[in-house]
PDB file of C-alpha atoms and ligand atoms in Angstrom:
ATOM      1  CA  UNK N   1       3.575  26.050  19.386  1.00 79.00           C
ATOM      2  CA  UNK N   2       5.379  25.671  16.024  1.00 91.00           C
ATOM      3  CA  UNK N   3       7.172  22.349  15.696  1.00 98.00           C
ATOM      4  CA  UNK N   4      10.235  21.692  13.513  1.00 98.00           C
ATOM      5  CA  UNK N   5      10.979  18.012  14.045  1.00 98.00           C
ATOM      6  CA  UNK N   6       7.487  16.583  14.384  1.00 98.00           C
ATOM      7  CA  UNK N   7       4.226  16.921  12.479  1.00 98.00           C
ATOM      8  CA  UNK N   8       1.187  17.331  14.671  1.00 98.00           C
ATOM      9  CA  UNK N   9      -2.349  17.279  13.377  1.00 97.00           C
ATOM     10  CA  UNK N  10      -5.799  16.484  14.642  1.00 97.00           C
ATOM     11  CA  UNK N  11      -8.729  15.084  12.675  1.00 96.00           C
ATOM     12  CA  UNK N  12     -12.010  14.829  14.532  1.00 94.00           C
ATOM     13  CA  UNK N  13     -11.066  13.424  17.924  1.00 96.00           C
ATOM     14  CA  UNK N  14      -7.834  11.763  16.818  1.00 98.00           C
ATOM     15  CA  UNK N  15      -4.441  13.435  17.137  1.00 98.00           C
ATOM     16  CA  UNK N  16      -1.471  12.226  15.126  1.00 98.00           C
ATOM     17  CA  UNK N  17       2.167  12.956  15.846  1.00 98.00           C
ATOM     18  CA  UNK N  18       4.726  12.034  13.179  1.00 98.00           C
ATOM     19  CA  UNK N  19       8.403  12.107  14.088  1.00 98.00           C
ATOM     20  CA  UNK N  20       9.870  13.876  11.072  1.00 98.00           C
ATOM     21  CA  UNK N  21      13.659  13.919  10.691  1.00 98.00           C
ATOM     22  CA  UNK N  22      14.067  11.850   7.508  1.00 97.00           C
ATOM     23  CA  UNK N  23      17.786  12.646   7.027  1.00 96.00           C
ATOM     24  CA  UNK N  24      18.602  11.134  10.438  1.00 98.00           C
ATOM     25  CA  UNK N  25      16.027   8.339  10.112  1.00 98.00           C
ATOM     26  CA  UNK N  26      13.748  10.120  12.601  1.00 98.00           C
ATOM     27  CA  UNK N  27      16.327   9.719  15.388  1.00 98.00           C
ATOM     28  CA  UNK N  28      15.391  11.294  18.720  1.00 98.00           C
ATOM     29  CA  UNK N  29      17.572  14.270  19.525  1.00 96.00           C
ATOM     30  CA  UNK N  30      16.791  16.573  22.418  1.00 95.00           C
ATOM     31  CA  UNK N  31      14.721  18.863  20.175  1.00 97.00           C
ATOM     32  CA  UNK N  32      12.469  15.977  19.099  1.00 98.00           C
ATOM     33  CA  UNK N  33      12.042  14.854  22.704  1.00 97.00           C
ATOM     34  CA  UNK N  34      11.220  18.410  23.846  1.00 96.00           C
ATOM     35  CA  UNK N  35       8.736  18.861  20.980  1.00 98.00           C
ATOM     36  CA  UNK N  36       7.075  15.485  21.610  1.00 98.00           C
ATOM     37  CA  UNK N  37       6.671  16.424  25.242  1.00 97.00           C
ATOM     38  CA  UNK N  38       5.201  19.836  24.361  1.00 97.00           C
ATOM     39  CA  UNK N  39       2.754  18.250  21.894  1.00 98.00           C
ATOM     40  CA  UNK N  40       1.641  15.652  24.430  1.00 98.00           C
ATOM     41  CA  UNK N  41       1.138  18.419  27.002  1.00 97.00           C
ATOM     42  CA  UNK N  42      -0.975  20.291  24.427  1.00 97.00           C
ATOM     43  CA  UNK N  43      -3.066  17.148  23.867  1.00 97.00           C
ATOM     44  CA  UNK N  44      -3.451  16.647  27.597  1.00 95.00           C
ATOM     45  CA  UNK N  45      -5.242  19.997  27.877  1.00 94.00           C
ATOM     46  CA  UNK N  46      -7.642  19.361  24.991  1.00 95.00           C
ATOM     47  CA  UNK N  47     -10.699  17.358  26.088  1.00 93.00           C
ATOM     48  CA  UNK N  48     -11.838  16.992  22.467  1.00 95.00           C
ATOM     49  CA  UNK N  49      -8.916  14.686  21.633  1.00 98.00           C
ATOM     50  CA  UNK N  50      -9.757  11.080  22.455  1.00 98.00           C
ATOM     51  CA  UNK N  51      -6.861   9.058  21.000  1.00 98.00           C
ATOM     52  CA  UNK N  52      -3.265   9.801  20.000  1.00 98.00           C
ATOM     53  CA  UNK N  53      -1.416   7.946  17.227  1.00 98.00           C
ATOM     54  CA  UNK N  54       2.380   8.182  17.041  1.00 98.00           C
ATOM     55  CA  UNK N  55       4.236   7.259  13.857  1.00 98.00           C
ATOM     56  CA  UNK N  56       7.397   8.055  11.892  1.00 98.00           C
ATOM     57  CA  UNK N  57       7.758   9.929   8.597  1.00 98.00           C
ATOM     58  CA  UNK N  58       8.458   7.863   5.483  1.00 96.00           C
ATOM     59  CA  UNK N  59       8.151   4.148   4.806  1.00 92.00           C
ATOM     60  CA  UNK N  60      11.485   2.919   6.060  1.00 97.00           C
ATOM     61  CA  UNK N  61      11.705   3.909   9.661  1.00 98.00           C
ATOM     62  CA  UNK N  62       9.590   4.640  12.718  1.00 98.00           C
ATOM     63  CA  UNK N  63      12.482   5.972  14.821  1.00 98.00           C
ATOM     64  CA  UNK N  64      16.087   4.704  14.473  1.00 98.00           C
ATOM     65  CA  UNK N  65      16.841   5.375  18.131  1.00 98.00           C
ATOM     66  CA  UNK N  66      18.301   8.200  20.088  1.00 98.00           C
ATOM     67  CA  UNK N  67      20.394  10.498  17.902  1.00 98.00           C
ATOM     68  CA  UNK N  68      23.843   8.938  18.057  1.00 97.00           C
ATOM     69  CA  UNK N  69      25.554  12.135  16.811  1.00 97.00           C
ATOM     70  CA  UNK N  70      24.066  14.014  19.739  1.00 96.00           C
ATOM     71  CA  UNK N  71      24.638  11.173  22.230  1.00 95.00           C
ATOM     72  CA  UNK N  72      28.348  11.244  21.392  1.00 95.00           C
ATOM     73  CA  UNK N  73      28.563  14.908  22.408  1.00 95.00           C
ATOM     74  CA  UNK N  74      26.504  14.897  25.613  1.00 93.00           C
ATOM     75  CA  UNK N  75      28.093  16.500  28.652  1.00 94.00           C
ATOM     76  CA  UNK N  76      26.757  15.886  32.180  1.00 93.00           C
ATOM     77  CA  UNK N  77      24.383  18.868  31.991  1.00 94.00           C
ATOM     78  CA  UNK N  78      22.948  18.101  28.540  1.00 93.00           C
ATOM     79  CA  UNK N  79      22.814  14.366  29.382  1.00 91.00           C
ATOM     80  CA  UNK N  80      20.750  15.120  32.469  1.00 91.00           C
ATOM     81  CA  UNK N  81      18.320  17.299  30.463  1.00 92.00           C
ATOM     82  CA  UNK N  82      18.003  14.635  27.733  1.00 93.00           C
ATOM     83  CA  UNK N  83      17.484  11.820  30.235  1.00 92.00           C
ATOM     84  CA  UNK N  84      14.961  13.652  32.378  1.00 94.00           C
ATOM     85  CA  UNK N  85      12.935  14.959  29.400  1.00 95.00           C
ATOM     86  CA  UNK N  86      12.961  11.491  27.796  1.00 96.00           C
ATOM     87  CA  UNK N  87      11.719   9.749  30.927  1.00 97.00           C
ATOM     88  CA  UNK N  88       9.140  12.480  31.494  1.00 97.00           C
ATOM     89  CA  UNK N  89       7.849  11.936  27.950  1.00 98.00           C
ATOM     90  CA  UNK N  90       7.582   8.147  28.266  1.00 98.00           C
ATOM     91  CA  UNK N  91       5.853   8.363  31.666  1.00 97.00           C
ATOM     92  CA  UNK N  92       3.486  11.035  30.362  1.00 98.00           C
ATOM     93  CA  UNK N  93       2.475   8.860  27.396  1.00 98.00           C
ATOM     94  CA  UNK N  94       1.818   5.971  29.763  1.00 97.00           C
ATOM     95  CA  UNK N  95      -0.246   8.009  32.196  1.00 96.00           C
ATOM     96  CA  UNK N  96      -2.036  10.147  29.584  1.00 98.00           C
ATOM     97  CA  UNK N  97      -5.794   9.936  30.123  1.00 97.00           C
ATOM     98  CA  UNK N  98      -6.366   8.920  26.487  1.00 98.00           C
ATOM     99  CA  UNK N  99      -4.943   5.845  24.699  1.00 98.00           C
ATOM    100  CA  UNK N 100      -1.763   6.220  22.673  1.00 98.00           C
ATOM    101  CA  UNK N 101      -1.311   3.885  19.692  1.00 98.00           C
ATOM    102  CA  UNK N 102       2.044   3.417  17.989  1.00 98.00           C
ATOM    103  CA  UNK N 103       1.858   2.857  14.227  1.00 98.00           C
ATOM    104  CA  UNK N 104       5.348   1.454  13.702  1.00 98.00           C
ATOM    105  CA  UNK N 105       6.184   1.801  10.032  1.00 97.00           C
ATOM    106  CA  UNK N 106       9.777   0.528   9.815  1.00 97.00           C
ATOM    107  CA  UNK N 107      12.874   0.262  11.998  1.00 98.00           C
ATOM    108  CA  UNK N 108      12.086   0.864  15.686  1.00 98.00           C
ATOM    109  CA  UNK N 109      15.470   0.603  17.344  1.00 98.00           C
ATOM    110  CA  UNK N 110      16.820   1.692  20.711  1.00 98.00           C
ATOM    111  CA  UNK N 111      14.963   4.828  21.810  1.00 98.00           C
ATOM    112  CA  UNK N 112      12.536   4.209  18.924  1.00 98.00           C
ATOM    113  CA  UNK N 113      11.405   0.902  20.386  1.00 98.00           C
ATOM    114  CA  UNK N 114      11.329   2.512  23.833  1.00 98.00           C
ATOM    115  CA  UNK N 115       8.985   5.204  22.490  1.00 98.00           C
ATOM    116  CA  UNK N 116       6.686   2.535  21.010  1.00 98.00           C
ATOM    117  CA  UNK N 117       6.781   0.502  24.233  1.00 98.00           C
ATOM    118  CA  UNK N 118       5.591   3.527  26.220  1.00 98.00           C
ATOM    119  CA  UNK N 119       2.456   3.604  24.025  1.00 98.00           C
ATOM    120  CA  UNK N 120      -0.618   1.560  24.958  1.00 98.00           C
ATOM    121  CA  UNK N 121      -0.278  -0.770  22.015  1.00 98.00           C
ATOM    122  CA  UNK N 122       1.548  -1.174  18.753  1.00 98.00           C
ATOM    123  CA  UNK N 123       0.506  -1.905  15.185  1.00 98.00           C
ATOM    124  CA  UNK N 124       3.390  -2.715  12.853  1.00 98.00           C
ATOM    125  CA  UNK N 125       3.945  -2.902   9.120  1.00 98.00           C
ATOM    126  CA  UNK N 126       5.463  -6.058   7.608  1.00 98.00           C
ATOM    127  CA  UNK N 127       8.862  -4.395   7.010  1.00 97.00           C
ATOM    128  CA  UNK N 128       9.381  -3.567  10.690  1.00 98.00           C
ATOM    129  CA  UNK N 129      12.546  -4.496  12.573  1.00 98.00           C
ATOM    130  CA  UNK N 130      12.656  -3.890  16.312  1.00 98.00           C
ATOM    131  CA  UNK N 131      15.530  -4.140  18.757  1.00 98.00           C
ATOM    132  CA  UNK N 132      17.541  -2.585  21.559  1.00 98.00           C
ATOM    133  CA  UNK N 133      21.010  -2.358  19.935  1.00 98.00           C
ATOM    134  CA  UNK N 134      22.483   0.100  22.495  1.00 98.00           C
ATOM    135  CA  UNK N 135      24.911  -2.572  23.722  1.00 98.00           C
ATOM    136  CA  UNK N 136      26.772  -2.229  20.387  1.00 98.00           C
ATOM    137  CA  UNK N 137      27.401   1.421  21.276  1.00 97.00           C
ATOM    138  CA  UNK N 138      28.753   0.528  24.713  1.00 96.00           C
ATOM    139  CA  UNK N 139      25.615   1.789  26.486  1.00 95.00           C
ATOM    140  CA  UNK N 140      22.260   0.402  27.632  1.00 96.00           C
ATOM    141  CA  UNK N 141      18.690   1.503  26.867  1.00 96.00           C
ATOM    142  CA  UNK N 142      18.112   4.867  28.529  1.00 94.00           C
ATOM    143  CA  UNK N 143      14.403   5.589  28.102  1.00 96.00           C
ATOM    144  CA  UNK N 144      13.007   2.682  30.130  1.00 96.00           C
ATOM    145  CA  UNK N 145      13.736  -0.180  27.700  1.00 97.00           C
ATOM    146  CA  UNK N 146      15.250  -2.480  30.338  1.00 97.00           C
ATOM    147  CA  UNK N 147      12.039  -2.128  32.336  1.00 97.00           C
ATOM    148  CA  UNK N 148       9.211  -1.986  29.786  1.00 97.00           C
ATOM    149  CA  UNK N 149      10.592  -4.625  27.423  1.00 98.00           C
ATOM    150  CA  UNK N 150      11.134  -7.087  30.299  1.00 98.00           C
ATOM    151  CA  UNK N 151       7.550  -6.551  31.459  1.00 96.00           C
ATOM    152  CA  UNK N 152       6.284  -7.489  27.987  1.00 97.00           C
ATOM    153  CA  UNK N 153       8.555 -10.302  26.784  1.00 98.00           C
ATOM    154  CA  UNK N 154       9.764 -11.575  30.182  1.00 97.00           C
ATOM    155  CA  UNK N 155      13.139 -11.426  31.892  1.00 98.00           C
ATOM    156  CA  UNK N 156      15.128 -13.893  29.823  1.00 98.00           C
ATOM    157  CA  UNK N 157      13.962 -12.762  26.397  1.00 98.00           C
ATOM    158  CA  UNK N 158      14.589  -9.120  27.347  1.00 98.00           C
ATOM    159  CA  UNK N 159      18.097 -10.064  28.442  1.00 98.00           C
ATOM    160  CA  UNK N 160      18.768 -11.890  25.183  1.00 98.00           C
ATOM    161  CA  UNK N 161      17.512  -8.916  23.148  1.00 98.00           C
ATOM    162  CA  UNK N 162      19.355  -6.263  25.168  1.00 98.00           C
ATOM    163  CA  UNK N 163      22.612  -8.184  25.677  1.00 98.00           C
ATOM    164  CA  UNK N 164      22.956  -9.299  22.048  1.00 98.00           C
ATOM    165  CA  UNK N 165      21.368  -6.261  20.389  1.00 98.00           C
ATOM    166  CA  UNK N 166      19.445  -8.677  18.106  1.00 98.00           C
ATOM    167  CA  UNK N 167      16.801  -7.278  15.761  1.00 98.00           C
ATOM    168  CA  UNK N 168      13.453  -9.004  15.432  1.00 98.00           C
ATOM    169  CA  UNK N 169      11.245  -9.116  12.357  1.00 98.00           C
ATOM    170  CA  UNK N 170       7.655  -7.910  12.589  1.00 98.00           C
ATOM    171  CA  UNK N 171       6.469 -11.516  12.698  1.00 98.00           C
ATOM    172  CA  UNK N 172       8.839 -12.387  15.574  1.00 98.00           C
ATOM    173  CA  UNK N 173       7.854  -9.206  17.421  1.00 98.00           C
ATOM    174  CA  UNK N 174       4.184 -10.177  17.067  1.00 98.00           C
ATOM    175  CA  UNK N 175       4.865 -13.698  18.382  1.00 98.00           C
ATOM    176  CA  UNK N 176       6.573 -12.242  21.452  1.00 98.00           C
ATOM    177  CA  UNK N 177       3.707  -9.831  22.127  1.00 98.00           C
ATOM    178  CA  UNK N 178       5.749  -6.694  21.421  1.00 98.00           C
ATOM    179  CA  UNK N 179       3.395  -5.682  18.616  1.00 98.00           C
ATOM    180  CA  UNK N 180      -0.320  -6.388  18.627  1.00 98.00           C
ATOM    181  CA  UNK N 181      -0.788  -6.860  14.916  1.00 98.00           C
ATOM    182  CA  UNK N 182       1.261  -6.869  11.702  1.00 98.00           C
ATOM    183  CA  UNK N 183      -0.305  -5.492   8.529  1.00 98.00           C
ATOM    184  CA  UNK N 184       0.936  -4.571   5.038  1.00 98.00           C
ATOM    185  CA  UNK N 185       2.604  -1.126   5.053  1.00 98.00           C
ATOM    186  CA  UNK N 186      -0.174   0.371   2.922  1.00 97.00           C
ATOM    187  CA  UNK N 187      -2.765  -0.629   5.523  1.00 98.00           C
ATOM    188  CA  UNK N 188      -0.902   0.464   8.657  1.00 98.00           C
ATOM    189  CA  UNK N 189      -2.345   3.941   9.156  1.00 98.00           C
ATOM    190  CA  UNK N 190      -5.881   2.873   8.275  1.00 98.00           C
ATOM    191  CA  UNK N 191      -5.586   0.019  10.810  1.00 98.00           C
ATOM    192  CA  UNK N 192      -4.442   2.424  13.537  1.00 98.00           C
ATOM    193  CA  UNK N 193      -7.081   5.007  12.615  1.00 98.00           C
ATOM    194  CA  UNK N 194      -9.869   2.403  12.550  1.00 98.00           C
ATOM    195  CA  UNK N 195      -8.900   1.266  16.035  1.00 98.00           C
ATOM    196  CA  UNK N 196      -8.608   4.899  17.187  1.00 98.00           C
ATOM    197  CA  UNK N 197     -12.069   5.740  15.779  1.00 98.00           C
ATOM    198  CA  UNK N 198     -13.550   2.772  17.601  1.00 97.00           C
ATOM    199  CA  UNK N 199     -11.982   3.855  20.925  1.00 98.00           C
ATOM    200  CA  UNK N 200     -12.973   7.498  20.350  1.00 97.00           C
ATOM    201  CA  UNK N 201     -16.637   6.472  20.444  1.00 97.00           C
ATOM    202  CA  UNK N 202     -16.333   4.898  23.906  1.00 97.00           C
ATOM    203  CA  UNK N 203     -16.749   6.810  27.136  1.00 97.00           C
ATOM    204  CA  UNK N 204     -13.811   9.025  28.062  1.00 96.00           C
ATOM    205  CA  UNK N 205     -14.064   8.053  31.725  1.00 97.00           C
ATOM    206  CA  UNK N 206     -14.263   4.278  31.192  1.00 98.00           C
ATOM    207  CA  UNK N 207     -11.375   4.355  28.686  1.00 98.00           C
ATOM    208  CA  UNK N 208      -9.295   6.307  31.186  1.00 97.00           C
ATOM    209  CA  UNK N 209     -10.300   4.026  34.067  1.00 98.00           C
ATOM    210  CA  UNK N 210      -9.443   0.854  32.140  1.00 98.00           C
ATOM    211  CA  UNK N 211      -6.046   2.161  30.959  1.00 98.00           C
ATOM    212  CA  UNK N 212      -5.017   3.306  34.422  1.00 97.00           C
ATOM    213  CA  UNK N 213      -6.282   0.121  36.111  1.00 98.00           C
ATOM    214  CA  UNK N 214      -4.229  -2.075  33.779  1.00 98.00           C
ATOM    215  CA  UNK N 215      -1.080   0.073  34.009  1.00 97.00           C
ATOM    216  CA  UNK N 216      -1.208   0.661  37.754  1.00 97.00           C
ATOM    217  CA  UNK N 217      -2.273  -2.903  38.498  1.00 97.00           C
ATOM    218  CA  UNK N 218       0.718  -4.338  36.656  1.00 95.00           C
ATOM    219  CA  UNK N 219       3.014  -2.336  38.937  1.00 93.00           C
ATOM    220  CA  UNK N 220       1.653  -4.093  42.006  1.00 97.00           C
ATOM    221  CA  UNK N 221       0.514  -7.528  43.268  1.00 98.00           C
ATOM    222  CA  UNK N 222      -2.826  -9.127  42.366  1.00 98.00           C
ATOM    223  CA  UNK N 223      -4.587  -8.186  45.614  1.00 98.00           C
ATOM    224  CA  UNK N 224      -3.664  -4.509  45.290  1.00 98.00           C
ATOM    225  CA  UNK N 225      -4.356  -4.683  41.555  1.00 98.00           C
ATOM    226  CA  UNK N 226      -7.921  -5.843  42.293  1.00 98.00           C
ATOM    227  CA  UNK N 227      -8.256  -2.948  44.761  1.00 98.00           C
ATOM    228  CA  UNK N 228      -7.241  -0.586  41.935  1.00 98.00           C
ATOM    229  CA  UNK N 229      -9.924  -2.159  39.730  1.00 98.00           C
ATOM    230  CA  UNK N 230     -12.568  -1.662  42.465  1.00 98.00           C
ATOM    231  CA  UNK N 231     -11.730   2.051  42.657  1.00 97.00           C
ATOM    232  CA  UNK N 232     -11.570   2.406  38.868  1.00 97.00           C
ATOM    233  CA  UNK N 233     -14.998   0.758  38.568  1.00 97.00           C
ATOM    234  CA  UNK N 234     -16.399   3.153  41.169  1.00 96.00           C
ATOM    235  CA  UNK N 235     -14.968   6.053  39.154  1.00 95.00           C
ATOM    236  CA  UNK N 236     -16.931   4.855  36.103  1.00 96.00           C
ATOM    237  CA  UNK N 237     -20.132   4.889  38.146  1.00 95.00           C
ATOM    238  CA  UNK N 238     -19.507   8.546  39.020  1.00 94.00           C
ATOM    239  CA  UNK N 239     -19.798   9.380  35.322  1.00 95.00           C
ATOM    240  CA  UNK N 240     -23.109   9.683  33.416  1.00 96.00           C
ATOM    241  CA  UNK N 241     -21.590   7.323  30.838  1.00 97.00           C
ATOM    242  CA  UNK N 242     -22.347   4.203  32.890  1.00 96.00           C
ATOM    243  CA  UNK N 243     -26.032   5.120  33.009  1.00 96.00           C
ATOM    244  CA  UNK N 244     -26.026   6.066  29.314  1.00 97.00           C
ATOM    245  CA  UNK N 245     -24.286   2.819  28.255  1.00 97.00           C
ATOM    246  CA  UNK N 246     -26.578   0.494  30.182  1.00 97.00           C
ATOM    247  CA  UNK N 247     -29.743   2.472  29.294  1.00 97.00           C
ATOM    248  CA  UNK N 248     -28.809   2.540  25.595  1.00 97.00           C
ATOM    249  CA  UNK N 249     -28.373  -1.231  25.643  1.00 98.00           C
ATOM    250  CA  UNK N 250     -31.775  -1.766  27.238  1.00 98.00           C
ATOM    251  CA  UNK N 251     -33.408   0.696  24.827  1.00 98.00           C
ATOM    252  CA  UNK N 252     -31.698  -1.062  21.882  1.00 98.00           C
ATOM    253  CA  UNK N 253     -29.884   2.060  20.634  1.00 97.00           C
ATOM    254  CA  UNK N 254     -26.284   3.192  20.306  1.00 96.00           C
ATOM    255  CA  UNK N 255     -24.949   4.994  23.398  1.00 97.00           C
ATOM    256  CA  UNK N 256     -23.880   8.608  23.232  1.00 96.00           C
ATOM    257  CA  UNK N 257     -21.143   9.031  25.782  1.00 97.00           C
ATOM    258  CA  UNK N 258     -20.627  12.584  26.979  1.00 95.00           C
ATOM    259  CA  UNK N 259     -18.878  12.012  30.309  1.00 94.00           C
ATOM    260  CA  UNK N 260     -15.894  14.166  31.133  1.00 93.00           C
ATOM    261  CA  UNK N 261     -12.914  13.777  33.411  1.00 91.00           C
ATOM    262  CA  UNK N 262     -13.363  17.377  34.493  1.00 83.00           C
ATOM    263  CA  UNK N 263     -16.626  16.700  36.353  1.00 65.00           C
TER     264      UNK N 263
HETATM  265  N1  DAK K 301      21.192   8.610  15.163  1.00 73.36           N
HETATM  266  C1  DAK K 301      21.684   9.517  14.287  1.00 73.36           C
HETATM  267  N2  DAK K 301      21.743   9.302  12.962  1.00 73.36           N
HETATM  268  C2  DAK K 301      21.308   8.114  12.512  1.00 73.36           C
HETATM  269  C3  DAK K 301      20.778   7.126  13.370  1.00 73.36           C
HETATM  270  C4  DAK K 301      20.725   7.423  14.770  1.00 73.36           C
HETATM  271  N3  DAK K 301      20.204   6.581  15.655  1.00 73.36           N
HETATM  272  N4  DAK K 301      20.440   6.066  12.607  1.00 73.36           N
HETATM  273  C5  DAK K 301      20.726   6.378  11.347  1.00 73.36           C
HETATM  274  N5  DAK K 301      21.257   7.615  11.279  1.00 73.36           N
HETATM  275  C6  DAK K 301      21.708   8.342  10.086  1.00 73.36           C
HETATM  276  C7  DAK K 301      22.970   7.691   9.507  1.00 73.36           C
HETATM  277  O1  DAK K 301      24.120   8.139  10.204  1.00 73.36           O
HETATM  278  C8  DAK K 301      22.899   8.194   8.085  1.00 73.36           C
HETATM  279  O2  DAK K 301      23.329   9.533   8.048  1.00 73.36           O
HETATM  280  P1  DAK K 301      24.216  10.099   6.817  1.00 73.36           P
HETATM  281  O3  DAK K 301      25.420   9.220   6.745  1.00 73.36           O
HETATM  282  O4  DAK K 301      23.320   9.962   5.613  1.00 73.36           O
HETATM  283  O5  DAK K 301      24.480  11.517   7.191  1.00 73.36           O
HETATM  284  C9  DAK K 301      21.407   8.191   7.783  1.00 73.36           C
HETATM  285  O6  DAK K 301      20.764   8.220   9.048  1.00 73.36           O
HETATM  286  C10 DAK K 301      20.976   6.923   7.064  1.00 73.36           C
HETATM  287  O7  DAK K 301      21.386   5.802   7.818  1.00 73.36           O
HETATM  288  P2  DAK K 301      22.097   4.524   7.173  1.00 73.36           P
HETATM  289  O8  DAK K 301      22.920   4.919   5.999  1.00 73.36           O
HETATM  290  O9  DAK K 301      22.748   3.756   8.262  1.00 73.36           O
HETATM  291  O10 DAK K 301      20.810   3.740   6.616  1.00 73.36           O
HETATM  292  P3  DAK K 301      20.678   2.185   6.373  1.00 73.36           P
HETATM  293  O11 DAK K 301      19.437   2.019   5.579  1.00 73.36           O
HETATM  294  O12 DAK K 301      21.949   1.604   5.831  1.00 73.36           O
HETATM  295  O13 DAK K 301      20.467   1.529   7.830  1.00 73.36           O
HETATM  296  C11 DAK K 301      19.548   1.402  10.056  1.00 73.36           C
HETATM  297  C12 DAK K 301      19.317   1.827   8.562  1.00 73.36           C
HETATM  298  C13 DAK K 301      18.363   1.905  10.866  1.00 73.36           C
HETATM  299  C14 DAK K 301      19.631  -0.111  10.146  1.00 73.36           C
HETATM  300  C15 DAK K 301      20.906   2.022  10.539  1.00 73.36           C
HETATM  301  O14 DAK K 301      20.864   3.418  10.245  1.00 73.36           O
HETATM  302  C16 DAK K 301      21.156   1.844  12.012  1.00 73.36           C
HETATM  303  O15 DAK K 301      21.541   0.754  12.473  1.00 73.36           O
HETATM  304  N6  DAK K 301      21.008   2.926  12.776  1.00 73.36           N
HETATM  305  C17 DAK K 301      21.370   2.975  14.188  1.00 73.36           C
HETATM  306  C18 DAK K 301      20.381   2.204  14.996  1.00 73.36           C
HETATM  307  C19 DAK K 301      20.767   2.207  16.463  1.00 73.36           C
HETATM  308  O16 DAK K 301      21.857   1.776  16.859  1.00 73.36           O
HETATM  309  N7  DAK K 301      19.852   2.703  17.263  1.00 73.36           N
HETATM  310  C20 DAK K 301      20.068   2.825  18.691  1.00 73.36           C
HETATM  311  C21 DAK K 301      20.629   4.176  18.986  1.00 73.36           C
HETATM  312  S1  DAK K 301      21.127   4.305  20.667  1.00 73.36           S
HETATM  313  C22 DAK K 301      19.552   7.785  27.036  1.00 73.36           C
HETATM  314  C23 DAK K 301      18.303   7.606  26.543  1.00 73.36           C
HETATM  315  C24 DAK K 301      18.117   6.818  25.443  1.00 73.36           C
HETATM  316  C25 DAK K 301      19.176   6.197  24.833  1.00 73.36           C
HETATM  317  C26 DAK K 301      20.447   6.379  25.352  1.00 73.36           C
HETATM  318  C27 DAK K 301      20.638   7.166  26.458  1.00 73.36           C
HETATM  319  N8  DAK K 301      19.746   8.615  28.191  1.00 73.36           N
HETATM  320  C28 DAK K 301      18.572   8.931  28.956  1.00 73.36           C
HETATM  321  C29 DAK K 301      20.962   9.178  28.527  1.00 73.36           C
HETATM  322  C30 DAK K 301      18.945   5.437  23.639  1.00 73.36           C
HETATM  323  C31 DAK K 301      19.957   5.084  22.874  1.00 73.36           C
HETATM  324  C32 DAK K 301      19.734   4.670  21.487  1.00 73.36           C
HETATM  325  O17 DAK K 301      18.641   4.605  20.986  1.00 73.36           O
END
């Protein structure tokens, strides 16, 4: 598929999607959301891709939020399409069998922060500002921000951020666990790619099993979470990767993981 609002490329086993609407500070209109969803569905079908990195074009902004020009004109039908595609996208990123890293290169506001929060983890450049400023527009976060942010920073901090619309610096976002690591802007992509290359060498099945166990376990209580881990562990043992990993260790060599989720 030809994309107009995103750049999509793959190098070795690592796919990169860049939200690319510089004139509107990479804001998410319905076309961007539809294209992101189509690209993620393309990635989902390609077993050769092992990690996805999402970033924004330019040095100033990751994504400045949902497109306010478009939001102002939504009617019930277009609002329903926008909302359902947006939620579908965020849930798909979360449940994708491969890890999704956000390389947040500037402002990540509103829907932009929500997009980053739906990724597995976030690296940020020093100039980053994050926030959920929807309250200033008379609305609330609409792509899961009230839920995902609260699960990361806790109930009271999420309320303070969402009710005041405050913007946090990269350093503050790191302290609150919203971003994993802050690096100089020039090092952001290399940091994300280095991490992606490291994950790409692991077993596809164990990476999938770990991601799903953490995500699904956090949606339930500890006892059921441990049950999820038991089943995820058993899934790993159904893959040749577990044998390869342990044998390689004992033979003092690097493992070569070839397991597939299709088996
Ligand atoms: N949408 C559309 N255009 C935007 C935009 C946005 N979110 N943010 C910036 N722009 C446009 C500006 O209008 C301006 O356009 P021109 O005037 O040049 O035509 C251009 O980008 C440059 O912006 P600025 O001149 O403002 O640039 P500055 O450097 O001065 O400021 C800024 C950068 C990022 C601090 C500022 O642009 C800003 O505060 N932007 C808005 C941030 C914001 O409020 N974001 C939250 C948007 S609301 C829903 C799902 C999701 C949502 C809602 C509903 N449903 C499921 C129904 C989510 C809502 C949001 O995200």
